Amino acid sequence: AGSYKLKIETGSAAAIKKVYYIFTDNDQAALGDQDIDGNNDKIKKFTEDQITRKEGYITVDVSGVSGATRHLHVVIATTQTVDQVTTDLRSEEFIKIIFGKHDNPTINLIQTPGKVYYKISDTIVLPITIDFPSSNQGYSILAARQTSKPDSVSGYNLHVQFTENKYSMQIPDTIKASNYDPIFVALIFDHSIVSEQKIDNIIICAPPTISDFKDMNSDKNVKYSADQLINLSFKADVVEDDASKASPMYQINSQTPEPALLTKNDDGFDQFTIKAPSEIPNNQQITVKLSIKDPAGQKAEKALKIDVKQSPYITESPDNSEVKEAYKAEEPIIVIIQFKHFEERTGKFEYKFYEDQSYIPLPEKNVKEFLAVRVHLLRSS
């Protein structure tokens, strides 16, 4: 970086004894005698070959001197007293030599496969590299999240950290809605922007919510029977406004959760269809729990109770005295059965003799009804 000497006026009566330097976070050194006496390990001593004594002043060679901050103080002790004279030099020329500024350091993007999702208060790992060691002094890395690039250094208001070989920044917990704005990163040196980069496809996800979860027939006071289809709808506030991408699932009572196949209706609601349980032993309410999970892993749930009624089913009559164990060919087979919880019969009866056999239509003339008991006359083959 060449040679750079700092001239310090000392006065004609001052006899220089020792010369030290120290870097601090501000322009106030505030050093005591005990510091200069060697009790402060941050204070470094200039060697004799770095000091040139002249009448009324000295020069010190500060080439190659570096520290963690940009405020350099030179401390002088005289033979008359252990006192200090502090000089703070912050010129552009001095900073370039002290910190060894690179010619053209740049921020480089690392290609990512697609969008990356984070939740509020997460730490974002920025897909960037910078072509100088992170410990290089004098540089800082700042960021801004907004629609367009900041006009100046003052527009960058987020701090970027470098740990474990990664550049990262903290998402503020004050964000109330999902954010799709790009992130602008700037490499700063001496209050000037050295390099800038725009990062797209980092999405901040606000916590998802579910509202207005309802049965689409709720205003009709419908009680559903076994296996009957039930149409449900809801509103979802989720990142990218697409609940179908948020792993929607539903669960009926304690059954295994299943994917909800969503469609969007004309009112902007998401809707899906479920089937009532196959066995409903008595009039009751079932609980349907709906859940969504956004790409950042945040989950929302909502539960709904739906009225269902006893399932109709068929049972054998207590009186099956006419049923025989064996039948001859073409001999009528009499089966007495009872219908439970049927409001009315629709459709036709079918029967089969073997598990792997196709069902055979039963002619209506072979069916006789006695009050709530229907008698099925099957003909053996």
Short mmCIF file of C-alpha atoms in Angstrom, two decimals:
data_model
loop_
_atom_site.label_atom_id
_atom_site.label_comp_id
_atom_site.label_asym_id
_atom_site.label_seq_id
_atom_site.Cartn_x
_atom_site.Cartn_y
_atom_site.Cartn_z
CA ALA A 1 0.00 0.00 0.00
CA GLY A 2 3.03 2.28 -0.07
CA SER A 3 4.31 4.51 2.73
CA TYR A 4 2.31 7.08 4.64
CA LYS A 5 3.70 9.25 7.46
CA LEU A 6 1.66 11.15 10.01
CA LYS A 7 3.14 14.46 11.21
CA ILE A 8 2.29 15.43 14.78
CA GLU A 9 3.25 18.77 16.37
CA THR A 10 4.70 18.30 19.87
CA GLY A 11 6.02 21.76 20.84
CA SER A 12 9.68 22.75 21.17
CA ALA A 13 9.94 21.92 24.88
CA ALA A 14 8.50 18.43 24.65
CA ALA A 15 10.94 15.55 24.67
CA ILE A 16 9.30 12.47 23.19
CA LYS A 17 9.63 9.34 25.29
CA LYS A 18 7.16 6.84 23.79
CA VAL A 19 4.57 6.89 20.99
CA TYR A 20 1.55 4.58 20.89
CA TYR A 21 -1.51 4.07 18.67
CA ILE A 22 -4.96 2.70 19.31
CA PHE A 23 -8.18 2.25 17.30
CA THR A 24 -11.51 3.11 18.93
CA ASP A 25 -15.19 3.16 18.00
CA ASN A 26 -15.40 6.96 18.12
CA ASP A 27 -13.17 10.01 18.09
CA GLN A 28 -12.77 10.10 21.88
CA ALA A 29 -9.79 8.06 23.05
CA ALA A 30 -10.36 8.68 26.79
CA LEU A 31 -7.20 6.86 27.86
CA GLY A 32 -5.77 7.00 31.36
CA ASP A 33 -2.18 6.81 32.59
CA GLN A 34 -2.64 3.17 33.46
CA ASP A 35 -3.58 2.43 29.84
CA ILE A 36 -0.42 4.03 28.51
CA ASP A 37 1.69 2.17 31.04
CA GLY A 38 0.85 -1.05 29.21
CA ASN A 39 -2.28 -2.26 30.96
CA ASN A 40 -4.46 -1.90 27.85
CA ASP A 41 -3.67 -4.60 25.29
CA LYS A 42 -5.43 -2.59 22.56
CA ILE A 43 -2.66 0.03 22.69
CA LYS A 44 0.24 -0.74 20.37
CA LYS A 45 3.68 0.85 20.54
CA PHE A 46 5.47 2.31 17.54
CA THR A 47 9.02 1.01 17.14
CA GLU A 48 11.91 3.43 17.00
CA ASP A 49 12.40 2.93 13.27
CA GLN A 50 8.82 4.13 12.73
CA ILE A 51 9.44 7.46 14.53
CA THR A 52 11.34 10.44 13.16
CA ARG A 53 12.05 13.18 15.72
CA LYS A 54 12.28 16.80 14.66
CA GLU A 55 12.29 20.07 16.58
CA GLY A 56 8.65 20.82 17.38
CA TYR A 57 7.18 17.75 15.77
CA ILE A 58 7.54 14.06 15.03
CA THR A 59 6.50 11.88 12.14
CA VAL A 60 5.33 8.27 12.54
CA ASP A 61 5.11 5.75 9.75
CA VAL A 62 1.60 4.26 9.86
CA SER A 63 1.94 2.10 6.75
CA GLY A 64 0.32 -1.31 7.34
CA VAL A 65 -1.34 -0.31 10.61
CA SER A 66 -4.90 -1.68 10.81
CA GLY A 67 -7.68 -2.02 13.31
CA ALA A 68 -11.34 -2.98 13.71
CA THR A 69 -12.71 0.57 13.47
CA ARG A 70 -11.92 3.67 11.43
CA HIS A 71 -10.85 6.02 14.24
CA LEU A 72 -7.05 5.99 14.79
CA HIS A 73 -5.52 7.75 17.79
CA VAL A 74 -1.81 8.38 18.25
CA VAL A 75 -0.78 8.73 21.89
CA ILE A 76 2.41 10.55 22.89
CA ALA A 77 4.14 10.30 26.26
CA THR A 78 6.86 12.86 27.12
CA THR A 79 9.72 12.85 29.62
CA GLN A 80 8.03 15.60 31.61
CA THR A 81 4.79 13.77 32.29
CA VAL A 82 2.90 10.64 31.31
CA ASP A 83 0.36 12.58 29.34
CA GLN A 84 -1.29 11.99 26.02
CA VAL A 85 -1.92 13.91 22.88
CA THR A 86 -4.45 12.21 20.65
CA THR A 87 -4.76 12.74 16.96
CA ASP A 88 -7.74 11.33 15.06
CA LEU A 89 -7.05 11.04 11.36
CA ARG A 90 -9.93 9.98 9.10
CA SER A 91 -8.96 11.27 5.68
CA GLU A 92 -9.87 9.25 2.59
CA GLU A 93 -6.20 8.85 1.71
CA PHE A 94 -5.33 7.55 5.16
CA ILE A 95 -8.24 5.08 5.24
CA LYS A 96 -7.24 3.58 1.91
CA ILE A 97 -3.74 2.86 3.19
CA ILE A 98 -4.73 1.71 6.68
CA PHE A 99 -7.36 -0.76 5.48
CA GLY A 100 -5.85 -1.83 2.17
CA LYS A 101 -8.90 -1.24 -0.02
CA HIS A 102 -9.33 -3.75 -2.84
CA ASP A 103 -9.44 -2.48 -6.37
CA ASN A 104 -12.88 -3.80 -7.36
CA PRO A 105 -14.56 -5.94 -4.66
CA THR A 106 -17.99 -7.08 -5.82
CA ILE A 107 -21.06 -8.87 -4.49
CA ASN A 108 -21.84 -11.99 -6.53
CA LEU A 109 -25.13 -13.89 -6.65
CA ILE A 110 -25.36 -17.63 -6.04
CA GLN A 111 -28.00 -19.17 -8.28
CA THR A 112 -30.93 -20.72 -6.42
CA PRO A 113 -33.42 -23.24 -7.87
CA GLY A 114 -36.48 -21.09 -7.19
CA LYS A 115 -38.33 -19.22 -4.49
CA VAL A 116 -37.16 -19.47 -0.90
CA TYR A 117 -39.70 -18.92 1.89
CA TYR A 118 -39.06 -17.58 5.39
CA LYS A 119 -41.33 -16.78 8.30
CA ILE A 120 -41.24 -13.59 10.33
CA SER A 121 -38.29 -13.42 12.78
CA ASP A 122 -36.32 -15.98 10.76
CA THR A 123 -32.72 -15.39 9.77
CA ILE A 124 -32.38 -15.09 5.99
CA VAL A 125 -29.30 -16.67 4.46
CA LEU A 126 -28.42 -14.47 1.50
CA PRO A 127 -27.32 -16.29 -1.68
CA ILE A 128 -24.23 -14.11 -2.20
CA THR A 129 -20.45 -14.22 -2.12
CA ILE A 130 -18.03 -11.29 -1.89
CA ASP A 131 -14.55 -11.52 -3.42
CA PHE A 132 -12.60 -10.53 -0.32
CA PRO A 133 -12.21 -12.07 3.15
CA SER A 134 -15.05 -11.18 5.50
CA SER A 135 -12.54 -9.94 8.07
CA ASN A 136 -11.27 -7.26 5.70
CA GLN A 137 -11.45 -4.05 7.69
CA GLY A 138 -13.19 -0.88 6.68
CA TYR A 139 -16.04 -2.50 4.77
CA SER A 140 -19.61 -3.02 5.90
CA ILE A 141 -22.52 -4.83 4.27
CA LEU A 142 -26.01 -3.38 4.49
CA ALA A 143 -29.34 -4.33 2.94
CA ALA A 144 -32.75 -2.92 2.17
CA ARG A 145 -36.04 -4.63 1.33
CA GLN A 146 -38.14 -2.50 -0.99
CA THR A 147 -39.50 -2.35 -4.52
CA SER A 148 -36.63 -0.31 -6.02
CA LYS A 149 -32.92 0.17 -5.37
CA PRO A 150 -32.05 2.77 -2.70
CA ASP A 151 -30.72 6.05 -4.04
CA SER A 152 -27.86 6.30 -1.54
CA VAL A 153 -26.12 4.66 1.41
CA SER A 154 -28.71 6.09 3.78
CA GLY A 155 -31.39 3.98 2.06
CA TYR A 156 -29.77 0.77 3.30
CA ASN A 157 -31.10 0.19 6.81
CA LEU A 158 -30.68 -3.54 7.51
CA HIS A 159 -27.47 -5.02 8.88
CA VAL A 160 -25.91 -8.07 7.20
CA GLN A 161 -23.86 -10.45 9.34
CA PHE A 162 -21.14 -12.88 8.30
CA THR A 163 -20.98 -16.05 10.39
CA GLU A 164 -20.05 -19.64 9.54
CA ASN A 165 -19.14 -18.56 6.01
CA LYS A 166 -22.66 -17.27 5.38
CA TYR A 167 -24.07 -13.80 4.89
CA SER A 168 -27.35 -13.44 6.77
CA MET A 169 -29.87 -10.86 8.00
CA GLN A 170 -32.65 -10.95 10.57
CA ILE A 171 -36.26 -10.48 9.49
CA PRO A 172 -37.95 -7.83 11.66
CA ASP A 173 -40.83 -9.18 13.76
CA THR A 174 -42.86 -6.06 12.97
CA ILE A 175 -43.86 -7.31 9.51
CA LYS A 176 -47.62 -7.93 9.50
CA ALA A 177 -48.15 -9.15 5.93
CA SER A 178 -46.34 -11.37 3.46
CA ASN A 179 -43.58 -9.55 1.61
CA TYR A 180 -42.45 -10.23 -1.94
CA ASP A 181 -40.11 -7.23 -2.41
CA PRO A 182 -36.56 -7.88 -3.60
CA ILE A 183 -33.61 -7.47 -1.24
CA PHE A 184 -30.90 -5.01 -2.23
CA VAL A 185 -27.45 -5.62 -0.73
CA ALA A 186 -24.66 -3.04 -0.76
CA LEU A 187 -20.96 -3.23 0.05
CA ILE A 188 -20.02 0.04 1.79
CA PHE A 189 -16.59 1.60 2.19
CA ASP A 190 -16.05 5.03 3.76
CA HIS A 191 -19.74 5.94 3.37
CA SER A 192 -19.67 5.05 -0.33
CA ILE A 193 -21.29 2.16 -2.20
CA VAL A 194 -18.64 -0.08 -3.73
CA SER A 195 -20.91 -2.82 -5.06
CA GLU A 196 -24.65 -3.54 -5.13
CA GLN A 197 -26.75 -6.58 -5.89
CA LYS A 198 -30.47 -7.30 -6.19
CA ILE A 199 -31.82 -10.57 -4.79
CA ASP A 200 -35.23 -11.82 -5.96
CA ASN A 201 -37.38 -14.79 -4.93
CA ILE A 202 -36.95 -14.50 -1.16
CA ILE A 203 -40.50 -14.48 0.21
CA ILE A 204 -41.43 -13.50 3.77
CA CYS A 205 -44.56 -15.38 4.88
CA ALA A 206 -46.97 -13.86 7.37
CA PRO A 207 -48.72 -16.52 9.50
CA PRO A 208 -51.60 -18.09 7.49
CA THR A 209 -55.19 -17.86 8.72
CA ILE A 210 -58.49 -19.64 7.95
CA SER A 211 -61.83 -17.85 8.26
CA ASP A 212 -65.49 -18.39 7.29
CA PHE A 213 -65.14 -22.19 7.34
CA LYS A 214 -68.68 -23.46 6.77
CA ASP A 215 -71.01 -26.07 5.33
CA MET A 216 -72.42 -24.67 2.08
CA ASN A 217 -75.87 -26.06 3.11
CA SER A 218 -75.71 -24.68 6.64
CA ASP A 219 -78.66 -22.34 6.02
CA LYS A 220 -80.87 -25.35 5.15
CA ASN A 221 -80.36 -27.24 8.43
CA VAL A 222 -79.36 -30.39 6.55
CA LYS A 223 -78.57 -33.55 8.50
CA TYR A 224 -76.37 -35.80 6.40
CA SER A 225 -76.67 -39.57 6.09
CA ALA A 226 -73.87 -42.10 5.79
CA ASP A 227 -71.60 -41.62 2.75
CA GLN A 228 -73.47 -38.51 1.69
CA LEU A 229 -71.36 -35.82 0.04
CA ILE A 230 -70.84 -32.57 2.01
CA ASN A 231 -69.62 -29.39 0.32
CA LEU A 232 -67.51 -27.09 2.49
CA SER A 233 -66.01 -23.65 1.84
CA PHE A 234 -63.57 -21.28 3.57
CA LYS A 235 -61.42 -18.19 3.17
CA ALA A 236 -57.64 -18.48 3.47
CA ASP A 237 -55.10 -15.74 4.01
CA VAL A 238 -51.87 -17.40 2.91
CA VAL A 239 -48.72 -16.42 1.06
CA GLU A 240 -49.26 -15.97 -2.70
CA ASP A 241 -53.04 -16.13 -2.09
CA ASP A 242 -53.26 -19.76 -3.18
CA ALA A 243 -54.47 -22.18 -0.52
CA SER A 244 -54.08 -25.12 -2.91
CA LYS A 245 -50.28 -24.66 -2.57
CA ALA A 246 -50.53 -24.68 1.23
CA SER A 247 -50.96 -28.46 1.68
CA PRO A 248 -54.69 -28.31 2.59
CA MET A 249 -55.81 -31.31 4.66
CA TYR A 250 -59.05 -32.29 6.38
CA GLN A 251 -59.79 -34.76 9.15
CA ILE A 252 -63.19 -36.16 10.18
CA ASN A 253 -63.27 -36.91 13.91
CA SER A 254 -60.21 -39.09 14.59
CA GLN A 255 -59.92 -40.52 11.10
CA THR A 256 -56.68 -40.29 9.13
CA PRO A 257 -56.24 -36.80 7.60
CA GLU A 258 -56.75 -36.60 3.85
CA PRO A 259 -55.82 -34.00 1.20
CA ALA A 260 -58.52 -31.45 0.44
CA LEU A 261 -58.95 -30.99 -3.31
CA LEU A 262 -59.74 -27.30 -3.65
CA THR A 263 -61.62 -25.31 -6.26
CA LYS A 264 -62.33 -21.59 -6.22
CA ASN A 265 -65.97 -20.45 -6.40
CA ASP A 266 -67.34 -17.22 -7.85
CA ASP A 267 -67.27 -15.49 -4.45
CA GLY A 268 -63.54 -16.10 -4.04
CA PHE A 269 -64.00 -18.86 -1.47
CA ASP A 270 -62.04 -22.10 -1.62
CA GLN A 271 -64.28 -25.15 -1.52
CA PHE A 272 -63.89 -28.91 -1.30
CA THR A 273 -66.10 -31.98 -0.85
CA ILE A 274 -65.98 -34.65 1.82
CA LYS A 275 -68.07 -37.75 2.42
CA ALA A 276 -69.96 -38.41 5.63
CA PRO A 277 -68.82 -41.49 7.60
CA SER A 278 -70.04 -44.86 6.34
CA GLU A 279 -71.32 -45.89 9.77
CA ILE A 280 -73.40 -43.47 11.84
CA PRO A 281 -74.98 -45.42 14.74
CA ASN A 282 -77.02 -42.48 16.04
CA ASN A 283 -77.85 -38.88 15.39
CA GLN A 284 -74.78 -36.82 16.27
CA GLN A 285 -72.32 -34.16 15.20
CA ILE A 286 -69.06 -34.88 13.47
CA THR A 287 -66.03 -32.60 13.69
CA VAL A 288 -64.21 -31.66 10.51
CA LYS A 289 -60.79 -30.10 11.06
CA LEU A 290 -59.20 -28.19 8.20
CA SER A 291 -55.49 -27.31 8.14
CA ILE A 292 -53.14 -25.48 5.80
CA LYS A 293 -49.35 -25.12 5.99
CA ASP A 294 -47.42 -22.50 4.06
CA PRO A 295 -44.02 -23.13 2.42
CA ALA A 296 -42.28 -21.62 5.46
CA GLY A 297 -43.81 -24.35 7.67
CA GLN A 298 -46.39 -22.17 9.44
CA LYS A 299 -49.71 -23.93 10.08
CA ALA A 300 -53.31 -22.76 10.53
CA GLU A 301 -56.29 -24.89 11.63
CA LYS A 302 -60.04 -24.46 11.87
CA ALA A 303 -62.73 -26.88 13.06
CA LEU A 304 -66.38 -27.21 12.04
CA LYS A 305 -69.21 -29.32 13.50
CA ILE A 306 -71.74 -30.88 11.13
CA ASP A 307 -75.01 -32.66 11.98
CA VAL A 308 -75.40 -36.24 10.74
CA LYS A 309 -78.17 -38.75 11.27
CA GLN A 310 -78.41 -42.48 11.83
CA SER A 311 -77.36 -44.56 8.87
CA PRO A 312 -80.00 -46.73 7.21
CA TYR A 313 -78.95 -50.36 7.14
CA ILE A 314 -80.31 -53.85 6.51
CA THR A 315 -80.50 -56.60 9.11
CA GLU A 316 -81.88 -60.11 9.24
CA SER A 317 -85.31 -60.53 10.86
CA PRO A 318 -85.45 -62.33 14.20
CA ASP A 319 -87.89 -64.72 12.53
CA ASN A 320 -86.18 -66.61 9.74
CA SER A 321 -87.90 -69.95 10.38
CA GLU A 322 -88.68 -70.42 6.71
CA VAL A 323 -85.02 -70.23 5.69
CA LYS A 324 -83.55 -73.62 4.87
CA GLU A 325 -79.94 -74.71 4.73
CA ALA A 326 -80.27 -76.37 1.30
CA TYR A 327 -82.40 -75.74 -1.78
CA LYS A 328 -83.13 -77.61 -4.99
CA ALA A 329 -82.65 -76.11 -8.40
CA GLU A 330 -85.35 -73.58 -9.28
CA GLU A 331 -86.70 -73.72 -5.73
CA PRO A 332 -87.54 -70.25 -4.35
CA ILE A 333 -85.18 -69.02 -1.64
CA ILE A 334 -86.88 -66.95 1.02
CA VAL A 335 -84.83 -64.35 2.90
CA ILE A 336 -86.48 -62.15 5.50
CA ILE A 337 -84.68 -58.88 6.20
CA GLN A 338 -85.44 -55.67 8.00
CA PHE A 339 -84.63 -52.08 6.97
CA LYS A 340 -83.47 -49.73 9.70
CA HIS A 341 -83.67 -45.92 9.39
CA PHE A 342 -84.82 -45.93 5.75
CA GLU A 343 -87.11 -43.04 4.94
CA GLU A 344 -88.05 -44.67 1.64
CA ARG A 345 -86.65 -47.15 -0.81
CA THR A 346 -85.26 -45.94 -4.11
CA GLY A 347 -83.71 -48.04 -6.82
CA LYS A 348 -83.87 -51.80 -7.27
CA PHE A 349 -82.50 -54.79 -5.41
CA GLU A 350 -79.59 -56.91 -6.59
CA TYR A 351 -78.11 -60.12 -5.27
CA LYS A 352 -75.28 -62.60 -5.89
CA PHE A 353 -74.36 -66.05 -4.60
CA TYR A 354 -70.56 -65.79 -4.64
CA GLU A 355 -68.13 -63.08 -3.61
CA ASP A 356 -66.50 -62.85 -7.04
CA GLN A 357 -69.84 -63.00 -8.89
CA SER A 358 -71.45 -59.97 -10.51
CA TYR A 359 -74.68 -58.70 -8.97
CA ILE A 360 -77.93 -59.99 -10.52
CA PRO A 361 -81.01 -57.70 -10.68
CA LEU A 362 -83.90 -58.95 -8.52
CA PRO A 363 -87.29 -58.54 -10.27
CA GLU A 364 -89.76 -56.36 -8.36
CA LYS A 365 -92.35 -59.16 -8.53
CA ASN A 366 -90.09 -61.21 -6.25
CA VAL A 367 -90.14 -58.55 -3.54
CA LYS A 368 -92.98 -58.43 -1.03
CA GLU A 369 -93.30 -55.90 1.78
CA PHE A 370 -95.01 -56.49 5.12
CA LEU A 371 -95.14 -53.24 7.05
CA ALA A 372 -91.49 -52.49 7.78
CA VAL A 373 -90.38 -55.94 6.66
CA ARG A 374 -89.53 -56.70 3.06
CA VAL A 375 -89.42 -60.33 1.92
CA HIS A 376 -86.97 -61.13 -0.86
CA LEU A 377 -87.77 -64.23 -2.88
CA LEU A 378 -84.64 -65.38 -4.67
CA ARG A 379 -84.67 -68.29 -7.08
CA SER A 380 -81.84 -70.78 -6.74
CA SER A 381 -79.97 -71.72 -9.86
#
